[in-house]
Each structure stands twice: as C-alpha cells, then as structure tokens.
mmCIF file of C-alpha atoms in Angstrom:
data_model
loop_
_atom_site.group_PDB
_atom_site.id
_atom_site.type_symbol
_atom_site.label_atom_id
_atom_site.label_comp_id
_atom_site.label_asym_id
_atom_site.label_seq_id
_atom_site.Cartn_x
_atom_site.Cartn_y
_atom_site.Cartn_z
ATOM 1 C CA UNK A 7 11.115 -9.147 10.738
ATOM 2 C CA UNK A 8 7.601 -10.465 10.219
ATOM 3 C CA UNK A 9 5.565 -13.081 8.494
ATOM 4 C CA UNK A 10 2.597 -14.044 6.436
ATOM 5 C CA UNK A 11 -0.269 -16.423 5.831
ATOM 6 C CA UNK A 12 -3.532 -16.133 3.981
ATOM 7 C CA UNK A 13 -5.942 -17.775 6.376
ATOM 8 C CA UNK A 14 -5.275 -16.613 9.926
ATOM 9 C CA UNK A 15 -7.305 -17.665 12.976
ATOM 10 C CA UNK A 16 -8.905 -14.426 14.073
ATOM 11 C CA UNK A 17 -8.385 -15.384 17.679
ATOM 12 C CA UNK A 18 -4.558 -15.048 17.814
ATOM 13 C CA UNK A 19 -3.785 -17.693 20.428
ATOM 14 C CA UNK A 20 -0.663 -16.253 21.940
ATOM 15 C CA UNK A 21 2.110 -18.638 22.793
ATOM 16 C CA UNK A 22 3.065 -18.356 26.442
ATOM 17 C CA UNK A 23 6.781 -18.627 26.749
ATOM 18 C CA UNK A 24 7.868 -19.056 30.352
ATOM 19 C CA UNK A 25 11.228 -17.541 29.671
ATOM 20 C CA UNK A 26 11.792 -15.386 26.623
ATOM 21 C CA UNK A 27 15.183 -16.352 25.343
ATOM 22 C CA UNK A 28 16.886 -14.126 22.850
ATOM 23 C CA UNK A 29 18.745 -16.041 20.177
ATOM 24 C CA UNK A 30 22.472 -15.738 20.770
ATOM 25 C CA UNK A 31 23.002 -13.583 17.731
ATOM 26 C CA UNK A 32 20.124 -11.154 18.355
ATOM 27 C CA UNK A 33 21.310 -8.118 20.251
ATOM 28 C CA UNK A 34 19.571 -5.024 18.936
ATOM 29 C CA UNK A 35 16.603 -3.358 20.585
ATOM 30 C CA UNK A 36 14.153 -0.946 19.028
ATOM 31 C CA UNK A 37 10.712 0.533 19.278
ATOM 32 C CA UNK A 38 10.004 -1.143 15.944
ATOM 33 C CA UNK A 39 10.693 -4.861 16.567
ATOM 34 C CA UNK A 40 9.260 -5.853 13.210
ATOM 35 C CA UNK A 41 12.210 -4.223 11.513
ATOM 36 C CA UNK A 42 15.234 -4.345 13.778
ATOM 37 C CA UNK A 43 15.183 -6.976 16.515
ATOM 38 C CA UNK A 44 15.733 -10.075 14.434
ATOM 39 C CA UNK A 45 19.172 -9.389 13.019
ATOM 40 C CA UNK A 46 21.159 -12.543 12.454
ATOM 41 C CA UNK A 47 24.771 -11.513 12.881
ATOM 42 C CA UNK A 48 26.513 -9.703 15.674
ATOM 43 C CA UNK A 49 28.266 -6.426 15.082
ATOM 44 C CA UNK A 50 31.750 -7.143 13.804
ATOM 45 C CA UNK A 51 33.800 -3.970 13.735
ATOM 46 C CA UNK A 52 36.730 -5.822 12.186
ATOM 47 C CA UNK A 53 34.814 -6.572 9.031
ATOM 48 C CA UNK A 54 35.478 -10.293 9.442
ATOM 49 C CA UNK A 55 31.840 -11.096 8.803
ATOM 50 C CA UNK A 56 32.348 -10.179 5.188
ATOM 51 C CA UNK A 57 30.055 -7.191 4.966
ATOM 52 C CA UNK A 58 30.851 -4.712 7.729
ATOM 53 C CA UNK A 59 33.438 -2.947 5.619
ATOM 54 C CA UNK A 60 32.094 -3.817 2.190
ATOM 55 C CA UNK A 61 31.362 -0.944 -0.183
ATOM 56 C CA UNK A 62 28.023 -0.601 -1.914
ATOM 57 C CA UNK A 63 27.691 -2.917 -4.864
ATOM 58 C CA UNK A 64 28.161 -1.124 -8.133
ATOM 59 C CA UNK A 65 25.102 -0.795 -10.305
ATOM 60 C CA UNK A 66 24.686 -3.264 -13.119
ATOM 61 C CA UNK A 67 24.500 -1.455 -16.422
ATOM 62 C CA UNK A 68 21.577 -2.485 -18.590
ATOM 63 C CA UNK A 69 22.106 -2.859 -22.300
ATOM 64 C CA UNK A 70 19.495 -3.311 -24.997
ATOM 65 C CA UNK A 71 16.041 -4.368 -23.870
ATOM 66 C CA UNK A 72 16.449 -7.667 -25.667
ATOM 67 C CA UNK A 73 19.492 -8.557 -23.550
ATOM 68 C CA UNK A 74 17.601 -10.889 -21.271
ATOM 69 C CA UNK A 75 14.249 -12.582 -21.017
ATOM 70 C CA UNK A 76 12.683 -15.623 -19.379
ATOM 71 C CA UNK A 77 9.406 -17.407 -19.922
ATOM 72 C CA UNK A 78 9.184 -15.407 -23.137
ATOM 73 C CA UNK A 79 9.029 -12.130 -21.189
ATOM 74 C CA UNK A 80 11.339 -9.211 -21.781
ATOM 75 C CA UNK A 81 12.946 -8.145 -18.538
ATOM 76 C CA UNK A 82 11.451 -4.659 -18.867
ATOM 77 C CA UNK A 83 7.915 -5.890 -19.497
ATOM 78 C CA UNK A 84 6.773 -5.500 -15.881
ATOM 79 C CA UNK A 85 8.783 -2.389 -15.099
ATOM 80 C CA UNK A 86 8.028 1.314 -15.274
ATOM 81 C CA UNK A 87 10.510 4.000 -16.196
ATOM 82 C CA UNK A 88 10.989 6.936 -13.835
ATOM 83 C CA UNK A 89 12.413 9.937 -15.649
ATOM 84 C CA UNK A 90 15.603 11.501 -14.358
ATOM 85 C CA UNK A 91 15.427 14.904 -12.693
ATOM 86 C CA UNK A 92 15.225 16.726 -9.383
ATOM 87 C CA UNK A 93 13.143 15.225 -6.576
ATOM 88 C CA UNK A 94 12.715 15.577 -2.821
ATOM 89 C CA UNK A 95 13.041 12.731 -0.335
ATOM 90 C CA UNK A 96 12.840 12.617 3.441
ATOM 91 C CA UNK A 97 10.546 14.744 5.594
ATOM 92 C CA UNK A 98 10.725 17.746 7.899
ATOM 93 C CA UNK A 99 8.025 16.130 10.048
ATOM 94 C CA UNK A 100 9.591 12.818 11.053
ATOM 95 C CA UNK A 101 7.702 10.332 13.197
ATOM 96 C CA UNK A 102 10.839 8.422 14.231
ATOM 97 C CA UNK A 103 13.604 11.012 14.335
ATOM 98 C CA UNK A 104 16.268 8.452 15.274
ATOM 99 C CA UNK A 105 15.539 6.564 12.051
ATOM 100 C CA UNK A 106 16.890 9.424 9.985
ATOM 101 C CA UNK A 107 13.569 10.130 8.257
ATOM 102 C CA UNK A 108 14.553 13.770 7.891
ATOM 103 C CA UNK A 109 15.330 16.279 6.767
ATOM 104 C CA UNK A 110 13.487 16.848 3.525
ATOM 105 C CA UNK A 111 16.235 17.232 0.940
ATOM 106 C CA UNK A 112 16.678 17.681 -2.770
ATOM 107 C CA UNK A 113 18.279 14.962 -4.859
ATOM 108 C CA UNK A 114 18.965 14.422 -8.548
ATOM 109 C CA UNK A 115 18.418 11.019 -10.126
ATOM 110 C CA UNK A 116 19.255 9.599 -13.515
ATOM 111 C CA UNK A 117 16.391 7.816 -15.266
ATOM 112 C CA UNK A 118 15.776 4.295 -14.003
ATOM 113 C CA UNK A 119 13.378 1.381 -14.286
ATOM 114 C CA UNK A 120 11.655 -0.277 -11.325
ATOM 115 C CA UNK A 121 9.395 -3.316 -11.062
ATOM 116 C CA UNK A 122 5.657 -2.669 -10.997
ATOM 117 C CA UNK A 123 5.243 -5.555 -8.573
ATOM 118 C CA UNK A 124 7.069 -7.163 -5.693
ATOM 119 C CA UNK A 125 8.851 -10.363 -6.701
ATOM 120 C CA UNK A 126 6.357 -13.206 -6.330
ATOM 121 C CA UNK A 127 6.762 -16.817 -5.238
ATOM 122 C CA UNK A 128 6.285 -17.844 -8.857
ATOM 123 C CA UNK A 129 9.057 -15.482 -10.000
ATOM 124 C CA UNK A 130 11.453 -16.697 -7.327
ATOM 125 C CA UNK A 131 10.695 -20.347 -8.048
ATOM 126 C CA UNK A 132 11.707 -19.772 -11.674
ATOM 127 C CA UNK A 133 15.001 -18.316 -10.451
ATOM 128 C CA UNK A 134 15.687 -21.192 -8.052
ATOM 129 C CA UNK A 135 14.896 -23.830 -10.649
ATOM 130 C CA UNK A 136 17.232 -22.139 -13.131
ATOM 131 C CA UNK A 137 20.139 -21.484 -10.770
ATOM 132 C CA UNK A 138 19.805 -23.871 -7.810
ATOM 133 C CA UNK A 139 20.073 -20.885 -5.458
ATOM 134 C CA UNK A 140 19.834 -21.708 -1.755
ATOM 135 C CA UNK A 141 18.555 -18.912 0.463
ATOM 136 C CA UNK A 142 20.090 -17.717 3.722
ATOM 137 C CA UNK A 143 17.076 -19.054 5.624
ATOM 138 C CA UNK A 144 17.743 -22.522 4.221
ATOM 139 C CA UNK A 145 21.425 -22.297 5.116
ATOM 140 C CA UNK A 146 20.709 -21.184 8.689
ATOM 141 C CA UNK A 147 17.965 -23.790 9.049
ATOM 142 C CA UNK A 148 15.402 -21.383 10.450
ATOM 143 C CA UNK A 149 13.839 -17.983 9.959
ATOM 144 C CA UNK A 150 11.665 -15.595 11.941
ATOM 145 C CA UNK A 151 7.878 -15.913 11.784
ATOM 146 C CA UNK A 152 5.051 -14.004 13.440
ATOM 147 C CA UNK A 153 3.579 -16.160 16.216
ATOM 148 C CA UNK A 154 -0.039 -15.573 15.224
ATOM 149 C CA UNK A 155 0.356 -17.290 11.851
ATOM 150 C CA UNK A 156 1.845 -20.516 13.144
ATOM 151 C CA UNK A 157 0.019 -23.790 13.672
ATOM 152 C CA UNK A 158 -0.307 -25.060 17.229
ATOM 153 C CA UNK A 159 1.908 -28.004 16.297
ATOM 154 C CA UNK A 160 4.709 -25.750 15.117
ATOM 155 C CA UNK A 161 4.449 -23.461 18.151
ATOM 156 C CA UNK A 162 4.614 -26.402 20.533
ATOM 157 C CA UNK A 163 8.175 -27.124 19.398
ATOM 158 C CA UNK A 164 9.508 -23.597 19.949
ATOM 159 C CA UNK A 165 11.051 -22.488 23.246
ATOM 160 C CA UNK A 166 12.650 -19.212 22.158
ATOM 161 C CA UNK A 167 11.386 -15.790 21.168
ATOM 162 C CA UNK A 168 12.803 -12.362 20.450
ATOM 163 C CA UNK A 169 12.909 -10.714 23.882
ATOM 164 C CA UNK A 170 11.907 -7.231 22.703
ATOM 165 C CA UNK A 171 9.251 -8.657 20.378
ATOM 166 C CA UNK A 172 7.954 -11.971 21.761
ATOM 167 C CA UNK A 173 5.576 -12.403 18.827
ATOM 168 C CA UNK A 174 8.637 -13.138 16.660
ATOM 169 C CA UNK A 175 9.690 -16.766 16.815
ATOM 170 C CA UNK A 176 12.601 -18.578 15.142
ATOM 171 C CA UNK A 177 10.973 -21.426 13.235
ATOM 172 C CA UNK A 178 13.060 -24.365 12.071
ATOM 173 C CA UNK A 179 12.466 -25.204 8.441
ATOM 174 C CA UNK A 180 10.831 -21.868 7.639
ATOM 175 C CA UNK A 181 11.936 -20.490 4.277
ATOM 176 C CA UNK A 182 10.328 -19.183 1.110
ATOM 177 C CA UNK A 183 8.669 -22.493 0.127
ATOM 178 C CA UNK A 184 7.380 -23.075 3.665
ATOM 179 C CA UNK A 185 6.756 -19.582 5.054
ATOM 180 C CA UNK A 186 5.313 -20.736 8.396
ATOM 181 C CA UNK A 187 7.398 -23.886 8.767
ATOM 182 C CA UNK A 188 7.302 -27.360 7.264
ATOM 183 C CA UNK A 189 3.535 -27.752 7.653
ATOM 184 C CA UNK A 190 2.868 -24.690 5.467
ATOM 185 C CA UNK A 191 2.943 -24.265 1.685
ATOM 186 C CA UNK A 192 2.884 -21.592 -1.024
ATOM 187 C CA UNK A 193 0.852 -23.737 -3.434
ATOM 188 C CA UNK A 194 -2.078 -21.310 -3.213
ATOM 189 C CA UNK A 195 0.123 -18.230 -2.873
ATOM 190 C CA UNK A 196 2.224 -18.302 -6.013
ATOM 191 C CA UNK A 197 1.132 -14.743 -6.836
ATOM 192 C CA UNK A 198 1.997 -13.488 -3.335
ATOM 193 C CA UNK A 199 5.358 -11.837 -2.627
ATOM 194 C CA UNK A 200 8.192 -14.195 -1.826
ATOM 195 C CA UNK A 201 9.299 -13.862 1.820
ATOM 196 C CA UNK A 202 12.147 -15.074 4.049
ATOM 197 C CA UNK A 203 14.502 -13.382 1.591
ATOM 198 C CA UNK A 204 17.776 -11.856 2.773
ATOM 199 C CA UNK A 205 19.457 -8.897 1.110
ATOM 200 C CA UNK A 206 21.965 -11.322 -0.402
ATOM 201 C CA UNK A 207 19.185 -13.495 -1.838
ATOM 202 C CA UNK A 208 17.417 -10.476 -3.317
ATOM 203 C CA UNK A 209 20.634 -9.186 -4.864
ATOM 204 C CA UNK A 210 21.343 -12.528 -6.515
ATOM 205 C CA UNK A 211 17.869 -12.682 -8.012
ATOM 206 C CA UNK A 212 18.113 -9.189 -9.465
ATOM 207 C CA UNK A 213 21.587 -9.860 -10.880
ATOM 208 C CA UNK A 214 20.286 -13.020 -12.523
ATOM 209 C CA UNK A 215 17.838 -10.861 -14.453
ATOM 210 C CA UNK A 216 20.474 -8.273 -15.307
ATOM 211 C CA UNK A 217 18.901 -5.900 -12.822
ATOM 212 C CA UNK A 218 19.771 -4.631 -9.340
ATOM 213 C CA UNK A 219 18.093 -3.557 -6.137
ATOM 214 C CA UNK A 220 16.822 0.022 -6.143
ATOM 215 C CA UNK A 221 18.627 2.653 -4.128
ATOM 216 C CA UNK A 222 16.674 4.075 -1.213
ATOM 217 C CA UNK A 223 16.295 7.348 -3.112
ATOM 218 C CA UNK A 224 14.939 5.580 -6.199
ATOM 219 C CA UNK A 225 12.548 3.581 -4.043
ATOM 220 C CA UNK A 226 11.260 6.654 -2.225
ATOM 221 C CA UNK A 227 10.817 8.679 -5.416
ATOM 222 C CA UNK A 228 8.865 5.739 -6.846
ATOM 223 C CA UNK A 229 6.768 5.524 -3.685
ATOM 224 C CA UNK A 230 5.736 9.158 -3.873
ATOM 225 C CA UNK A 231 4.360 8.686 -7.382
ATOM 226 C CA UNK A 232 4.993 12.275 -8.386
ATOM 227 C CA UNK A 233 3.166 13.741 -5.368
ATOM 228 C CA UNK A 234 4.897 16.302 -3.151
ATOM 229 C CA UNK A 235 5.137 16.079 0.634
ATOM 230 C CA UNK A 236 2.507 13.385 1.030
ATOM 231 C CA UNK A 237 2.587 10.589 3.599
ATOM 232 C CA UNK A 238 1.506 7.770 1.309
ATOM 233 C CA UNK A 239 1.810 6.946 -2.399
ATOM 234 C CA UNK A 240 -1.737 8.259 -2.941
ATOM 235 C CA UNK A 241 -1.881 11.252 -0.554
ATOM 236 C CA UNK A 242 -2.250 12.039 3.137
ATOM 237 C CA UNK A 243 -5.429 10.133 3.981
ATOM 238 C CA UNK A 244 -4.834 6.487 4.815
ATOM 239 C CA UNK A 245 -8.161 5.251 3.451
ATOM 240 C CA UNK A 246 -9.451 7.786 0.911
ATOM 241 C CA UNK A 247 -13.169 7.382 0.264
ATOM 242 C CA UNK A 248 -13.062 4.646 2.922
ATOM 243 C CA UNK A 249 -11.092 2.417 0.551
ATOM 244 C CA UNK A 250 -8.025 0.458 1.624
ATOM 245 C CA UNK A 251 -4.973 1.207 -0.487
ATOM 246 C CA UNK A 252 -2.392 -1.020 1.221
ATOM 247 C CA UNK A 253 -2.083 -4.294 3.091
ATOM 248 C CA UNK A 254 -1.360 -3.364 6.710
ATOM 249 C CA UNK A 255 -2.646 -4.390 10.147
ATOM 250 C CA UNK A 256 -6.144 -3.372 11.246
ATOM 251 C CA UNK A 257 -7.274 -3.902 14.801
ATOM 252 C CA UNK A 258 -5.092 -4.047 17.884
ATOM 253 C CA UNK A 259 -1.523 -5.195 17.434
ATOM 254 C CA UNK A 260 -0.453 -7.900 18.147
ATOM 255 C CA UNK A 261 -3.559 -9.591 19.540
ATOM 256 C CA UNK A 262 -6.274 -8.932 16.960
ATOM 257 C CA UNK A 263 -6.075 -8.418 13.204
ATOM 258 C CA UNK A 264 -9.535 -7.716 11.816
ATOM 259 C CA UNK A 265 -8.335 -8.103 8.224
ATOM 260 C CA UNK A 266 -10.544 -5.242 7.053
ATOM 261 C CA UNK A 267 -8.353 -4.737 3.981
ATOM 262 C CA UNK A 268 -9.105 -8.311 2.922
ATOM 263 C CA UNK A 269 -5.855 -9.892 4.100
ATOM 264 C CA UNK A 270 -4.412 -11.078 7.395
ATOM 265 C CA UNK A 271 -1.123 -12.121 5.840
ATOM 266 C CA UNK A 272 0.428 -11.235 2.507
ATOM 267 C CA UNK A 273 -1.677 -10.181 -0.477
ATOM 268 C CA UNK A 274 -1.105 -10.955 -4.176
ATOM 269 C CA UNK A 275 1.472 -8.610 -5.664
ATOM 270 C CA UNK A 276 -1.164 -7.169 -8.022
ATOM 271 C CA UNK A 277 -3.519 -6.190 -5.193
ATOM 272 C CA UNK A 278 -4.715 -2.653 -4.510
ATOM 273 C CA UNK A 279 -4.672 0.239 -6.976
ATOM 274 C CA UNK A 280 -1.229 1.332 -8.224
ATOM 275 C CA UNK A 281 0.144 4.805 -7.577
ATOM 276 C CA UNK A 282 0.407 7.354 -10.381
ATOM 277 C CA UNK A 283 3.611 5.707 -11.611
ATOM 278 C CA UNK A 284 1.784 2.400 -12.032
ATOM 279 C CA UNK A 285 3.530 0.666 -9.118
ATOM 280 C CA UNK A 286 1.614 -1.693 -6.812
ATOM 281 C CA UNK A 287 2.073 -2.376 -3.091
ATOM 282 C CA UNK A 288 4.997 -0.008 -2.691
ATOM 283 C CA UNK A 289 3.939 0.317 0.973
ATOM 284 C CA UNK A 290 2.515 -2.448 3.127
ATOM 285 C CA UNK A 291 2.472 -6.146 2.195
ATOM 286 C CA UNK A 292 6.198 -6.830 2.720
ATOM 287 C CA UNK A 293 9.283 -4.823 3.605
ATOM 288 C CA UNK A 294 11.462 -4.246 0.539
ATOM 289 C CA UNK A 295 15.257 -4.296 0.496
ATOM 290 C CA UNK A 296 17.203 -1.456 -1.094
ATOM 291 C CA UNK A 297 20.852 -1.406 -2.129
ATOM 292 C CA UNK A 298 21.878 1.235 0.446
ATOM 293 C CA UNK A 299 23.882 0.751 3.601
ATOM 294 C CA UNK A 300 22.110 2.270 6.604
ATOM 295 C CA UNK A 301 22.886 5.788 7.786
ATOM 296 C CA UNK A 302 20.832 8.306 9.754
ATOM 297 C CA UNK A 303 22.928 11.452 9.280
ATOM 298 C CA UNK A 304 22.282 12.836 5.813
ATOM 299 C CA UNK A 305 24.254 16.072 6.231
ATOM 300 C CA UNK A 306 26.999 14.876 3.893
ATOM 301 C CA UNK A 307 24.824 12.754 1.625
ATOM 302 C CA UNK A 308 25.378 12.919 -2.111
ATOM 303 C CA UNK A 309 22.845 15.010 -3.966
ATOM 304 C CA UNK A 310 23.106 13.171 -7.283
ATOM 305 C CA UNK A 311 22.193 9.467 -7.344
ATOM 306 C CA UNK A 312 22.759 8.997 -3.576
ATOM 307 C CA UNK A 313 23.605 5.470 -2.444
ATOM 308 C CA UNK A 314 23.724 5.677 1.349
ATOM 309 C CA UNK A 315 26.733 5.092 3.570
ATOM 310 C CA UNK A 316 30.012 3.780 2.176
ATOM 311 C CA UNK A 317 29.892 0.904 4.636
ATOM 312 C CA UNK A 318 27.838 -0.096 7.640
ATOM 313 C CA UNK A 319 26.395 -3.147 9.363
ATOM 314 C CA UNK A 320 22.848 -2.990 8.025
ATOM 315 C CA UNK A 321 20.989 -2.509 4.773
ATOM 316 C CA UNK A 322 18.004 -0.189 4.346
ATOM 317 C CA UNK A 323 14.465 -1.567 4.046
ATOM 318 C CA UNK A 324 11.460 0.477 3.020
ATOM 319 C CA UNK A 325 7.685 0.298 2.928
ATOM 320 C CA UNK A 326 6.581 -1.520 6.066
ATOM 321 C CA UNK A 327 4.538 -4.712 5.892
ATOM 322 C CA UNK A 328 1.195 -6.349 6.566
ATOM 323 C CA UNK A 329 2.178 -6.421 10.244
ATOM 324 C CA UNK A 330 2.616 -2.660 10.554
ATOM 325 C CA UNK A 331 0.131 -0.666 12.610
ATOM 326 C CA UNK A 332 0.296 3.011 13.547
ATOM 327 C CA UNK A 333 0.302 2.116 17.245
ATOM 328 C CA UNK A 334 3.682 0.384 17.123
ATOM 329 C CA UNK A 335 5.354 0.496 13.709
ATOM 330 C CA UNK A 336 4.080 3.398 11.674
ATOM 331 C CA UNK A 337 6.502 2.786 8.834
ATOM 332 C CA UNK A 338 4.238 2.356 5.836
ATOM 333 C CA UNK A 339 4.937 5.993 4.933
ATOM 334 C CA UNK A 340 7.144 6.867 1.968
ATOM 335 C CA UNK A 341 9.693 8.668 4.164
ATOM 336 C CA UNK A 342 9.835 5.903 6.785
ATOM 337 C CA UNK A 343 12.731 3.473 6.873
ATOM 338 C CA UNK A 344 14.212 0.566 8.789
ATOM 339 C CA UNK A 345 17.220 -1.722 8.610
ATOM 340 C CA UNK A 346 18.542 -5.263 9.046
ATOM 341 C CA UNK A 347 21.783 -7.106 8.585
ATOM 342 C CA UNK A 348 22.019 -8.321 4.978
ATOM 343 C CA UNK A 349 21.704 -11.990 5.938
ATOM 344 C CA UNK A 350 18.494 -11.509 7.935
ATOM 345 C CA UNK A 351 15.272 -13.106 6.721
ATOM 346 C CA UNK A 352 11.708 -13.152 7.964
ATOM 347 C CA UNK A 353 8.132 -13.792 7.013
ATOM 348 C CA UNK A 354 7.442 -10.199 5.963
ATOM 349 C CA UNK A 355 10.618 -9.359 4.059
ATOM 350 C CA UNK A 356 10.677 -9.339 0.261
ATOM 351 C CA UNK A 357 11.858 -7.066 -2.539
ATOM 352 C CA UNK A 358 11.480 -5.673 -6.040
ATOM 353 C CA UNK A 359 14.195 -4.948 -8.625
ATOM 354 C CA UNK A 360 15.342 -1.864 -10.501
ATOM 355 C CA UNK A 361 17.609 -1.121 -13.463
ATOM 356 C CA UNK A 362 19.519 1.865 -14.761
ATOM 357 C CA UNK A 363 17.931 3.365 -17.862
#
C-alpha cells in the first residue's frame, strides 16, 4: 500500500527503525511492497474470515438513467460508455510473470459505463454524510502510510514498519479524512482521490450510487483506450513529446522524489490529459480496486465478461500509484496488476465505479 500528500519535503528524512517489526497480521512478501506487503488479515483457508470462500459479488443492474442522482447530478453524468465487443487483455511480454500479466487473450464484454475520474474526497464525503459509513481504516484504528510524507511528530510515535518495505508505516488515526495521521487534513485536497479505502469501502460507495466496481477486464479495456498492444493508455512512450501523462514517482525510489510531473503525492482527479475514451488518471495517482478475486492462471478463464477466480484471499488492484517507479514497482502499465486482502487500506489506494449498460 502507499500514501499521499501534496507538499512533500524534498529531502525525505528516513525514519531509522532499530528493529523493523512486522505487524502481526502482515505475512506476505513480494518484489512489489507497495501492492502486497501490507495485507491486513492472515490467510484463513477455512473461510472463517468471511471472504476466503465468498463468491464474486453479482453485478448490480442499472435501470433508467434517472434512477439515481445526488447533488443534482445524474449518476451517469461523469461516466463514459464503452461499447460491447471483442477486446484483448493481458500481454505476451510480461514484466512480472508471477503476477499473471500474460498471456495476451481475447475476451468479449457487454457494454458498460465507467467513471471518467477516480472517486474524490469530495465525492466520498458526500457518501459518508449521507450514510454514516465508517471505513475499515477507522475500524482498525490505523492504516499504512509512506514514511516520506509523514511529519516528524507522527514518525516519532511509530516503532513498527513493514519488514519487506520499511518505508511503509502503520499510522494510528490515519484514514481518508486524515491521510497522513491526525495532524494532516484534506481541506485543500477535496478534488484529490480519496485514499485509505478498502475493497469493502469502495464496494459500499458504488452500491450507494447504484453502481459497482469494474471487473479487471473492464478496467483494462478502459485503460487501453482503444489502442492495441500498448504499454500505457496513450502509447508506448512514457513521456511523449516530453510531457508527463501520469502521476508516478520521478527520481530515485524511495529516497528522492523530484516531483517532475508536478506532484509528490496525489494529484487532482482531473489532472493530466484523458485517454481516447475520455478517462483520466487510469494509471498512476492511486491504485484502483476491481471486483475480481485474484488469480494468476488464466488458462480456464471465461472469455465472455470474465470476473476472475470464484474465490480467493485477495482482490485485484490495477493502475499503480504516485509511488510507483520502474526501478521497483513498474505497475503503471495497463497489463500490470497487483492484489490485497479486501479489508486492506493505505495512502495510495482508491477506486472508481462502473455500471452495466
């Protein structure tokens, strides 16, 4: 998991932890700590945790466009429609083979809608005020935050870190309203993506709007923007014409973020040019939850409207985040993927919604 803040000290004062202690419930290891080493719950093969043997949630059928609105906005007003048809997902040139990035395979999708923008702090605040929803991070009392974005006062009270990724610290009182702990605020970041959101939290928000989370296939088709076999939503060159197209890490991770793209933490959800489908920030900025359970073997995957494994321990995330750098977590590619337990939250995890057409 990761985190976010607008104004980051360019000198990344690293917290020296004499003994890196892994939280009791963090057991996974990975070469991509930003996506896999901060899982909350232990593996429970019995299914007693409530999700290990749970089937994928059924899609919520969308009726007439006037079915739901808030703040005077129709629920489809900030969505784009992706036409049904045959598409290709995955890649025959995977970077992380063990992630199940390949092979390239044909799928068939029904038409669907997907949000143009990641869900913002302002959007989520409207939801919380209307429903009283309490996030997983609030229930647990802490959430994972990138060390470099924390104040010295907050860091001084932390004596634990994720062993495989010591820049990830469990911060008491960190949740969507206080992304870097109690001494932080979103007052000047209302148009930034909401973070510290678990899969459960994201699902509840989408259901409240009569929507749902996108499947991984829908997300990836959206990411590609109609282009074939390209790395990014806009093509194969990361910075075409020397222009930044996504909010990711520049510099040397994790000690120096030069912020050349204009941001050292999250960026407003409207930032950067959209892809050809009109969708913004589909890679970079924050990881985005999908509805799928994690699987890496796609040999028996459904061809029409695939939804991932029938059951598993983790949910699929896509898109990478502002903490991703090619040197350690090159997952801001459309075919890239990662996973977390559905109750995990962190400072670089957000979402967008979809709907059946």
